[in-house]
PDB file of C-alpha atoms in Angstrom:
ATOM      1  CA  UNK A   1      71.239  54.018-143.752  1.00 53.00           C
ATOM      2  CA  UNK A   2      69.182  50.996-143.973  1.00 53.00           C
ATOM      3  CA  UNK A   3      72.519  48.606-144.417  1.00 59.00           C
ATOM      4  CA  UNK A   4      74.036  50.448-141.058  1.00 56.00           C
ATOM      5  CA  UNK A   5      70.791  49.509-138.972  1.00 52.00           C
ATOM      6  CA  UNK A   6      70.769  46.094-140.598  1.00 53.00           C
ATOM      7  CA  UNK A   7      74.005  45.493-138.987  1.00 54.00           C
ATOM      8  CA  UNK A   8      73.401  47.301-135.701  1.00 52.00           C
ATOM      9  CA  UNK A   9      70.693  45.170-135.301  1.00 50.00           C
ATOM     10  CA  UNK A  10      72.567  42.157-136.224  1.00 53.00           C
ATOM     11  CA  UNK A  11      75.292  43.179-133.546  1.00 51.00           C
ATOM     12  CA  UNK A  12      72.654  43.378-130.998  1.00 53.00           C
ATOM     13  CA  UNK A  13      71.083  40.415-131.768  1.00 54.00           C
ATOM     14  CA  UNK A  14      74.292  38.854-131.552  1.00 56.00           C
ATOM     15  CA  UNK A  15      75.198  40.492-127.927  1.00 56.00           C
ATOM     16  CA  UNK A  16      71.958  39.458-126.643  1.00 50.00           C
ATOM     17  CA  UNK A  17      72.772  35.959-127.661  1.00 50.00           C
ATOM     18  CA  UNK A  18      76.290  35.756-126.005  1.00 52.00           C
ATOM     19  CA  UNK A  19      74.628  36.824-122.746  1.00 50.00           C
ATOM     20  CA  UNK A  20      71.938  34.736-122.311  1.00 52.00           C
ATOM     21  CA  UNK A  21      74.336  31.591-123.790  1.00 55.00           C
ATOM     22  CA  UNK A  22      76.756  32.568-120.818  1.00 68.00           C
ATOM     23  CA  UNK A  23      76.691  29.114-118.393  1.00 80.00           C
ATOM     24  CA  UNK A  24      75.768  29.273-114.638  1.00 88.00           C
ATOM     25  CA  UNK A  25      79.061  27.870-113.500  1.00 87.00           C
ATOM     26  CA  UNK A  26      79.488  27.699-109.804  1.00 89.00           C
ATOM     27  CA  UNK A  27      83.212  28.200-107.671  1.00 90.00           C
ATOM     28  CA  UNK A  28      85.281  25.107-107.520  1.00 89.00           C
ATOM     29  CA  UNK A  29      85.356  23.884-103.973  1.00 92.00           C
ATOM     30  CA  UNK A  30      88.463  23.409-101.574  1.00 95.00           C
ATOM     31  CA  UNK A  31      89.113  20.643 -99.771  1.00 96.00           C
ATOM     32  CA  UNK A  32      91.566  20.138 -96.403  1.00 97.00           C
ATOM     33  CA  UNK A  33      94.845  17.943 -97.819  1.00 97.00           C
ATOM     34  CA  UNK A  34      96.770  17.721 -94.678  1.00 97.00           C
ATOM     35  CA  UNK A  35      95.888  17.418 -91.111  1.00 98.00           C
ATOM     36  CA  UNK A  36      98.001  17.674 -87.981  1.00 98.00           C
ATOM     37  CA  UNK A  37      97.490  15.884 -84.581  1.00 98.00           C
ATOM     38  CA  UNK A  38      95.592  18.068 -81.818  1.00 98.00           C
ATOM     39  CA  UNK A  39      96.223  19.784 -78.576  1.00 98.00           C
ATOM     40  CA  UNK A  40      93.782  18.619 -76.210  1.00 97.00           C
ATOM     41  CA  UNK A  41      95.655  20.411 -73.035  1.00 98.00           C
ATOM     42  CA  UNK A  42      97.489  23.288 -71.983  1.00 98.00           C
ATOM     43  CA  UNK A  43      97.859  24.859 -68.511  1.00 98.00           C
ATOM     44  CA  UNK A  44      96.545  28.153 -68.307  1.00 98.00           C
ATOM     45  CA  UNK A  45      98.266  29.936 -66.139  1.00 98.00           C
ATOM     46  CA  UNK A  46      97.946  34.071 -64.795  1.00 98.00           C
ATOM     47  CA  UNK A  47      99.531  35.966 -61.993  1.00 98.00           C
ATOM     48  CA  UNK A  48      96.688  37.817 -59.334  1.00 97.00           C
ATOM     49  CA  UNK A  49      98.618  40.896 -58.437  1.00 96.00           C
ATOM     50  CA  UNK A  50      95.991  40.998 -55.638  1.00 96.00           C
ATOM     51  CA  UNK A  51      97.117  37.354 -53.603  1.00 96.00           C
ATOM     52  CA  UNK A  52     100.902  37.358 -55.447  1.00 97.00           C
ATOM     53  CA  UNK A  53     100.050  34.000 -56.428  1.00 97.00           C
ATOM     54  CA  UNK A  54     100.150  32.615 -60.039  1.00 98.00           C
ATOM     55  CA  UNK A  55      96.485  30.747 -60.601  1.00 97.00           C
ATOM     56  CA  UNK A  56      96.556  27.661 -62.998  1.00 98.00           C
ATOM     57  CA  UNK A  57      93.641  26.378 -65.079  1.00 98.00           C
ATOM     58  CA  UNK A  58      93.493  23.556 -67.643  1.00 98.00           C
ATOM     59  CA  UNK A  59      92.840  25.090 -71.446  1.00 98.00           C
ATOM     60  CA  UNK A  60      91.902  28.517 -70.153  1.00 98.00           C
ATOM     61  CA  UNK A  61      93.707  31.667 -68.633  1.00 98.00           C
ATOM     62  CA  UNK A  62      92.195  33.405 -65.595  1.00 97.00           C
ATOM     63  CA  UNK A  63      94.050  35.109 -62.744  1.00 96.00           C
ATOM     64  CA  UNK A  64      90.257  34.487 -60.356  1.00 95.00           C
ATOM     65  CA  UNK A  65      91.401  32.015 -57.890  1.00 95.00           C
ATOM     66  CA  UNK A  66      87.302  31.853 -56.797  1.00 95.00           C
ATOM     67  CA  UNK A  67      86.438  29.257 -59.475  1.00 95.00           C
ATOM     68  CA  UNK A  68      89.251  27.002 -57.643  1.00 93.00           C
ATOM     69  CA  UNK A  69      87.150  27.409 -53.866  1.00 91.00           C
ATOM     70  CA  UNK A  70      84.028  29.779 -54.381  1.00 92.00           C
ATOM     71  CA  UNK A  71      82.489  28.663 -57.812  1.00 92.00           C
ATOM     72  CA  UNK A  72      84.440  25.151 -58.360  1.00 92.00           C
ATOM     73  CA  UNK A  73      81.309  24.099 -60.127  1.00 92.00           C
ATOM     74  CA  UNK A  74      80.929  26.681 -62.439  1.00 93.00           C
ATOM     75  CA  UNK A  75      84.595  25.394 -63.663  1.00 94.00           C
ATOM     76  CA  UNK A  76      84.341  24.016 -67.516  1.00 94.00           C
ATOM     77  CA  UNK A  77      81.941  25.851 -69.772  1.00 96.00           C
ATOM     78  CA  UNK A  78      80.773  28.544 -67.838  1.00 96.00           C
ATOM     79  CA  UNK A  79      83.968  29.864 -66.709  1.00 96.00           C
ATOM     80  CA  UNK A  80      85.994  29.121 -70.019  1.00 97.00           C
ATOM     81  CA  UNK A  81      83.149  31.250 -71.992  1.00 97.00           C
ATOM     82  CA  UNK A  82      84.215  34.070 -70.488  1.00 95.00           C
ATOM     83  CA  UNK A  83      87.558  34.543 -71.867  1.00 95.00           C
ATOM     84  CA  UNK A  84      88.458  34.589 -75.426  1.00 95.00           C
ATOM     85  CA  UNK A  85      91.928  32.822 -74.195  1.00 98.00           C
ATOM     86  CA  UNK A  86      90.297  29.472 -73.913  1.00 98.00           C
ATOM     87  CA  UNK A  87      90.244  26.612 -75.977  1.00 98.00           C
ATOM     88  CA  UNK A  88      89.097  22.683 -76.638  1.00 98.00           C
ATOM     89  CA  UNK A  89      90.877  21.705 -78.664  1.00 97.00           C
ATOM     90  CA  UNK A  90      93.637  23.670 -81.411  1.00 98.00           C
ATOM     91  CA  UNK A  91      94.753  21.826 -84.646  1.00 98.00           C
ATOM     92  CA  UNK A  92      96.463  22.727 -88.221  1.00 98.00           C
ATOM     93  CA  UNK A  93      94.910  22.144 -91.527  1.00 98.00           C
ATOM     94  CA  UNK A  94      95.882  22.792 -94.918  1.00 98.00           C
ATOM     95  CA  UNK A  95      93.991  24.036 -97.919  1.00 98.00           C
ATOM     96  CA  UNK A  96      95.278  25.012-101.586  1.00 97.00           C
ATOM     97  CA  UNK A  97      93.539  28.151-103.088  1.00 97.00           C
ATOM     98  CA  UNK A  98      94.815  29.238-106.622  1.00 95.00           C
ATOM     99  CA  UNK A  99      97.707  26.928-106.492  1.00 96.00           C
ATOM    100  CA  UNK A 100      99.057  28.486-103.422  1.00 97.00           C
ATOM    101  CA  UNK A 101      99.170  26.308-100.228  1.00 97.00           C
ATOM    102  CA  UNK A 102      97.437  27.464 -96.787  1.00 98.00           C
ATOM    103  CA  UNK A 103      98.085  26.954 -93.340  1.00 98.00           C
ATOM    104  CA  UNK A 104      94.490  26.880 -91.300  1.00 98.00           C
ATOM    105  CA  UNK A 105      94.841  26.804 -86.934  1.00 98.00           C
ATOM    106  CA  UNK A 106      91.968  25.555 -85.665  1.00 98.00           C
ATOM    107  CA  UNK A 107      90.613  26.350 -82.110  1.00 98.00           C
ATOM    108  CA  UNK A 108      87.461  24.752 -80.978  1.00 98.00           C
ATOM    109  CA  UNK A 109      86.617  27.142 -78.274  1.00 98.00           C
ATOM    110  CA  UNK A 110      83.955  27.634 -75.703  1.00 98.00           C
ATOM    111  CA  UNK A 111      82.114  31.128 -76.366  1.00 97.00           C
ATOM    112  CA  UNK A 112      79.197  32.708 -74.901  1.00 96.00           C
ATOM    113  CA  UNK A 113      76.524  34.992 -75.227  1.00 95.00           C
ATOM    114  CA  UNK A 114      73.897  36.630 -72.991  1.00 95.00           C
ATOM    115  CA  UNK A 115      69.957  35.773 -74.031  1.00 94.00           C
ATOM    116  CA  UNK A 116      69.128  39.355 -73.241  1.00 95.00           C
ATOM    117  CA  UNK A 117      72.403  41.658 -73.990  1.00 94.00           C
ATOM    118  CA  UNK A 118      70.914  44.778 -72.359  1.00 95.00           C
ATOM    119  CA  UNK A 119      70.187  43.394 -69.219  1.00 96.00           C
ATOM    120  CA  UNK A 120      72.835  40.865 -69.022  1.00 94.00           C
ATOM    121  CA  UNK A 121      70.682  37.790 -68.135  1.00 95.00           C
ATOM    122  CA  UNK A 122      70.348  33.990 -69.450  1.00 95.00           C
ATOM    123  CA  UNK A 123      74.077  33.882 -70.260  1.00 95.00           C
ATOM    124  CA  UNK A 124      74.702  30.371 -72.108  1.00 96.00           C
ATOM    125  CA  UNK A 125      77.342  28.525 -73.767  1.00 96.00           C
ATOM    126  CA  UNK A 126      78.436  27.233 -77.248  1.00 97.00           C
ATOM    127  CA  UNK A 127      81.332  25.577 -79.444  1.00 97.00           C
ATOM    128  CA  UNK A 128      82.752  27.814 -82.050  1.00 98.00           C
ATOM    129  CA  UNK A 129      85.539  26.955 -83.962  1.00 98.00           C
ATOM    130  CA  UNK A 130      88.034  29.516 -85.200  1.00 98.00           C
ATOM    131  CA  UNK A 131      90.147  29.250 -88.416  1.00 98.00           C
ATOM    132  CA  UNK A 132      93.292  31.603 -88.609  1.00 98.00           C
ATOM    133  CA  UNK A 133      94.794  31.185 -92.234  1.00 98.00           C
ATOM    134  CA  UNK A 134      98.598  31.604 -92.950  1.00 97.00           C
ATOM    135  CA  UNK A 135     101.059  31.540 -95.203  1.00 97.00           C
ATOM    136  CA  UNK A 136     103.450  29.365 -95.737  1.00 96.00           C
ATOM    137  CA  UNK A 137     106.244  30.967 -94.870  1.00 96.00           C
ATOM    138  CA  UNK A 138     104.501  32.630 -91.944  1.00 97.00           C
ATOM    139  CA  UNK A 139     103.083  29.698 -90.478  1.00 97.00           C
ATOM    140  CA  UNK A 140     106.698  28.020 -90.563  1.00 95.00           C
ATOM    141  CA  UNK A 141     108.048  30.351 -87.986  1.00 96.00           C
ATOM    142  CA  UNK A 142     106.480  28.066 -85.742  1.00 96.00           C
ATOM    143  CA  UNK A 143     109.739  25.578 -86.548  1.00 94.00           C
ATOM    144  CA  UNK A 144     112.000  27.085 -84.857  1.00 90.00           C
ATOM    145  CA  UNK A 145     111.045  28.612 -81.679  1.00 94.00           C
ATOM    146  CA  UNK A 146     113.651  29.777 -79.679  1.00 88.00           C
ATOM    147  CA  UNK A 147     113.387  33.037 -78.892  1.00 89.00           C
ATOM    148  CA  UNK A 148     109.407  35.079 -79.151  1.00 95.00           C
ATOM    149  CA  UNK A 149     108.105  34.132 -82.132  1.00 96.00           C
ATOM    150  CA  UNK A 150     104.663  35.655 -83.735  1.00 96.00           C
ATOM    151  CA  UNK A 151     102.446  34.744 -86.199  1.00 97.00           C
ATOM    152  CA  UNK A 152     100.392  37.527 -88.049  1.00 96.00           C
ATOM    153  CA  UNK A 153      97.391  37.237 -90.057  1.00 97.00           C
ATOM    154  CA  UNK A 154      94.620  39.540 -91.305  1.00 96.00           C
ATOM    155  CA  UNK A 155      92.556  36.389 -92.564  1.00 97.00           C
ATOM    156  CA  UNK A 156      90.448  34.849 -89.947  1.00 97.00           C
ATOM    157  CA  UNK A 157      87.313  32.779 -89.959  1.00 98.00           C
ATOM    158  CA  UNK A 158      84.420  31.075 -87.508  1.00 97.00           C
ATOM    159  CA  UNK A 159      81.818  29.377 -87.413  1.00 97.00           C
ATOM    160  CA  UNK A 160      79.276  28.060 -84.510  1.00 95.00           C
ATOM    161  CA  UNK A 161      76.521  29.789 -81.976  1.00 93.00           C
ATOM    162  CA  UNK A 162      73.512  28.988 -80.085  1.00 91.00           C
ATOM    163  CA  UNK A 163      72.139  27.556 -83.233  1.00 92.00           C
ATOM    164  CA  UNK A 164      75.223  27.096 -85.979  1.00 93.00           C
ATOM    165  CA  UNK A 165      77.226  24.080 -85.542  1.00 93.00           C
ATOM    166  CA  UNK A 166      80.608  23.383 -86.933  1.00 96.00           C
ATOM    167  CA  UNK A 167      79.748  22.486 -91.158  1.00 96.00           C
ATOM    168  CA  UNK A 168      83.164  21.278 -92.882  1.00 97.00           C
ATOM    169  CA  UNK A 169      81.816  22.235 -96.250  1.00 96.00           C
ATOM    170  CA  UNK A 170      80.358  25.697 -95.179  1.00 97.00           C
ATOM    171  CA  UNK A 171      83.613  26.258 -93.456  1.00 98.00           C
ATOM    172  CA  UNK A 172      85.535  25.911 -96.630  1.00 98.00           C
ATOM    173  CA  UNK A 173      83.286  28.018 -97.926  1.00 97.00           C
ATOM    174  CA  UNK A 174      83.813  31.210 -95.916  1.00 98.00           C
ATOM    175  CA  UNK A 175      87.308  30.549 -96.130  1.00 98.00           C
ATOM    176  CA  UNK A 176      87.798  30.491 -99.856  1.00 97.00           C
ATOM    177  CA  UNK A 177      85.930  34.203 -99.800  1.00 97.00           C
ATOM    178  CA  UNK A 178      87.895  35.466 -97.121  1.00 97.00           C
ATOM    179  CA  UNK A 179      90.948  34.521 -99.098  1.00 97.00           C
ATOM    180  CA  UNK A 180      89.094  36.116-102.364  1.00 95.00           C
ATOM    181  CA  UNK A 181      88.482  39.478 -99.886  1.00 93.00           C
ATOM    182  CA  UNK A 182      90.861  42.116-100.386  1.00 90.00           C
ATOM    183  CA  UNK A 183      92.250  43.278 -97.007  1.00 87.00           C
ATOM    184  CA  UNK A 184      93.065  47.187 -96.282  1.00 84.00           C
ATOM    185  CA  UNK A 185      95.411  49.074 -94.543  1.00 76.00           C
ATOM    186  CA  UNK A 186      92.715  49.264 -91.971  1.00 78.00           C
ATOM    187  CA  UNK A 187      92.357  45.224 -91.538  1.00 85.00           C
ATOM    188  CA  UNK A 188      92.236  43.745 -88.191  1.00 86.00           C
ATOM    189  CA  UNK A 189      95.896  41.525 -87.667  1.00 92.00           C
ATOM    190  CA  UNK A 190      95.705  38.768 -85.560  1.00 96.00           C
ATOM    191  CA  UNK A 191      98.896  37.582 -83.973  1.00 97.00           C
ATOM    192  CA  UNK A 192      99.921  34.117 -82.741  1.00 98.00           C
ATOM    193  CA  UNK A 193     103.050  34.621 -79.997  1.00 97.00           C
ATOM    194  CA  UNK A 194     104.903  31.498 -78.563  1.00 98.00           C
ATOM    195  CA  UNK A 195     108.153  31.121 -76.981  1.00 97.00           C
ATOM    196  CA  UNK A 196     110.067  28.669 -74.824  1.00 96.00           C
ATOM    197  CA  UNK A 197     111.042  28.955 -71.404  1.00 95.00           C
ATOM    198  CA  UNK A 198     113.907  28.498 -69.776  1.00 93.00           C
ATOM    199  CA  UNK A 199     113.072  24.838 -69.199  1.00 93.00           C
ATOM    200  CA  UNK A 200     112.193  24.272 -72.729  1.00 94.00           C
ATOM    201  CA  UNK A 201     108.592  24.198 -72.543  1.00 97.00           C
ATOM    202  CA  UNK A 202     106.401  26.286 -74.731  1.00 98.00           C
ATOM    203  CA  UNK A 203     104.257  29.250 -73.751  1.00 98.00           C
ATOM    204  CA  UNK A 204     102.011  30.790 -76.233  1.00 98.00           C
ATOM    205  CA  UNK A 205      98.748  32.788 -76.454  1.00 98.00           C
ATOM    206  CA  UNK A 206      95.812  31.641 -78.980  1.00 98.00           C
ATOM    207  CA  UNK A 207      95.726  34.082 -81.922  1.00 97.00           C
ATOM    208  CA  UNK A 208      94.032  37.444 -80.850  1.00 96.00           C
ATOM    209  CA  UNK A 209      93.987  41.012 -81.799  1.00 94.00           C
ATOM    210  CA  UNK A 210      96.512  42.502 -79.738  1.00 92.00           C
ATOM    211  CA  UNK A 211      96.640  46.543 -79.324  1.00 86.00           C
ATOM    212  CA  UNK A 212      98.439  48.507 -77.906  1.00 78.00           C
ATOM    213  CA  UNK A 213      95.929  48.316 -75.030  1.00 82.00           C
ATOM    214  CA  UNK A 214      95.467  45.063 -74.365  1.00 84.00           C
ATOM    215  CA  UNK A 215      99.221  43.661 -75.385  1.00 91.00           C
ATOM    216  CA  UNK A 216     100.105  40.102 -74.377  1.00 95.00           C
ATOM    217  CA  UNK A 217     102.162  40.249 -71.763  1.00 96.00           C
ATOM    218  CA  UNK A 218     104.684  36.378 -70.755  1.00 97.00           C
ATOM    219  CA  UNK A 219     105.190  37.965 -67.903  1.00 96.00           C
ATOM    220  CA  UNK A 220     101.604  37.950 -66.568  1.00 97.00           C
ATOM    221  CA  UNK A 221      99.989  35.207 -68.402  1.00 98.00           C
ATOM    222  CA  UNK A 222     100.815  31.993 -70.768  1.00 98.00           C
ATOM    223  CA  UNK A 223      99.460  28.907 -71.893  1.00 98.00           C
ATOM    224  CA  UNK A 224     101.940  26.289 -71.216  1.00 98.00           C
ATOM    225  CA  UNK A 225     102.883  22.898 -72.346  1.00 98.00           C
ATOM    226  CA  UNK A 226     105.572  20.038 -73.246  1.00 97.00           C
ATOM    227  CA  UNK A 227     107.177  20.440 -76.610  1.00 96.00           C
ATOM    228  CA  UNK A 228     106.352  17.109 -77.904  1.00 96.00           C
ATOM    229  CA  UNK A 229     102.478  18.125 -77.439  1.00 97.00           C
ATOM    230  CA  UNK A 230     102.957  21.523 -79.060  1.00 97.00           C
ATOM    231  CA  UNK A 231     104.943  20.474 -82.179  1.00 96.00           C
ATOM    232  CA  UNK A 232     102.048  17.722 -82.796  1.00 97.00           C
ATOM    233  CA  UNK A 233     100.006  20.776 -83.948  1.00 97.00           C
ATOM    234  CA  UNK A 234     103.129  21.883 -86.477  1.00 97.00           C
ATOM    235  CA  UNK A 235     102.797  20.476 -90.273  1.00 96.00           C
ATOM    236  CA  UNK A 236     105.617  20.425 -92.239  1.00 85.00           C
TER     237      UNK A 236
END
């Protein structure tokens, strides 16, 4: 009896050793490897059922023509924080996580937020920027657009508010967990459609959740631009 505690104890001792020897070791950072060129400007443009006229903006899709005549000045931040189908500026990044490469879109957006939500007063205006990760072989679509292409997703990170500005390093962060997050059937999917026009330019939405409710719809709304600016976005 006294040789089977000796050894239970030794066991122990033993256990409690291996656990407090264990090393703090924290998660290997990522990095960004490639970069594309940016798209600086799109034209925004949205048909008003109400006038029958098609209403253009730069970098932002609204079918109010008052912001043109009525509230000209209110044009820029203001105006573009009130849609989520704006943006400043949209670019491609990649990242390698567990030996399998990334494809990040970034769109620096303007967002907004009221000071007091239940009243709806003090609304104000920030940058957020907006990281929608693909896979390779998804994000490739984006070669060969010819007919509607779409680019899914159910990883998506942000970062920026009122008080958070855009951190590279904490940005690599959050994406690295939401790659390590398991996604369920129940996931949001964010979808990225472009196609070209008859002319050969291309028309696209930023990445959004798209229902069945609020589908994107070419035929009402686009951003548009040249090919040549569009493809600068597209790494290879």
């Amino acid at each position: 009896m006294k040789t089977k505690l000796t050894i239970i104890a030794i066991l122990l001792t033993s256990s409690l050793l291996y656990v407090f020897a264990q090393e703090r070791i924290n998660r290997e950072k990522l990095s960004f490897d490639m970069t594309s060129g940016t798209l600086s400007k799109a034209t925004g443009w949205a048909y008003n059922s109400t006038l029958g006229e098609w209403i253009d903006y730069e970098n932002v899709i609204s079918k109010s023509k008052d912001y043109k005549d009525k509230y000209k000045s209110l044009q820029g931040a203001y105006m573009m924080s009130h849609t989520s189908q704006n943006f400043q500026k949209v670019q491609t990044k990649t990242v390698n996580y567990k030996g399998i490469t990334y494809y990040v879109l970034f769109v620096d957006k303007w967002s907004g937020r009221y000071e007091y939500p239940s009243i709806k007063e003090d609304w104000y205006e920030f940058n957020e920027t907006i990281g929608y990760i693909y896979t390779k072989k998804e994000y490739l679509k984006l070669l060969n657009i010819e007919s509607l292409v779409e680019l899914k997703t159910l990883y998506k990170v942000s970062m920026g508010s009122k008080y958070e500005k855009y951190d590279e390093t904490k940005f690599l962060d959050l994406i690295q967990t939401e790659l390590s997050t398991e996604k369920s059937e129940y996931s949001t999917d964010y979808t990225f459609p472009a196609m070209k026009s008859k002319e050969g330019a291309i028309r696209f939405y930023l990445p959004d959740y798209f229902s069945s409710y609020s589908k994107y719809d070419f035929e009402k709304e686009y951003f548009e631009t040249d090919i040549e600016s569009f493809t600068a976005i597209i790494l290879k």
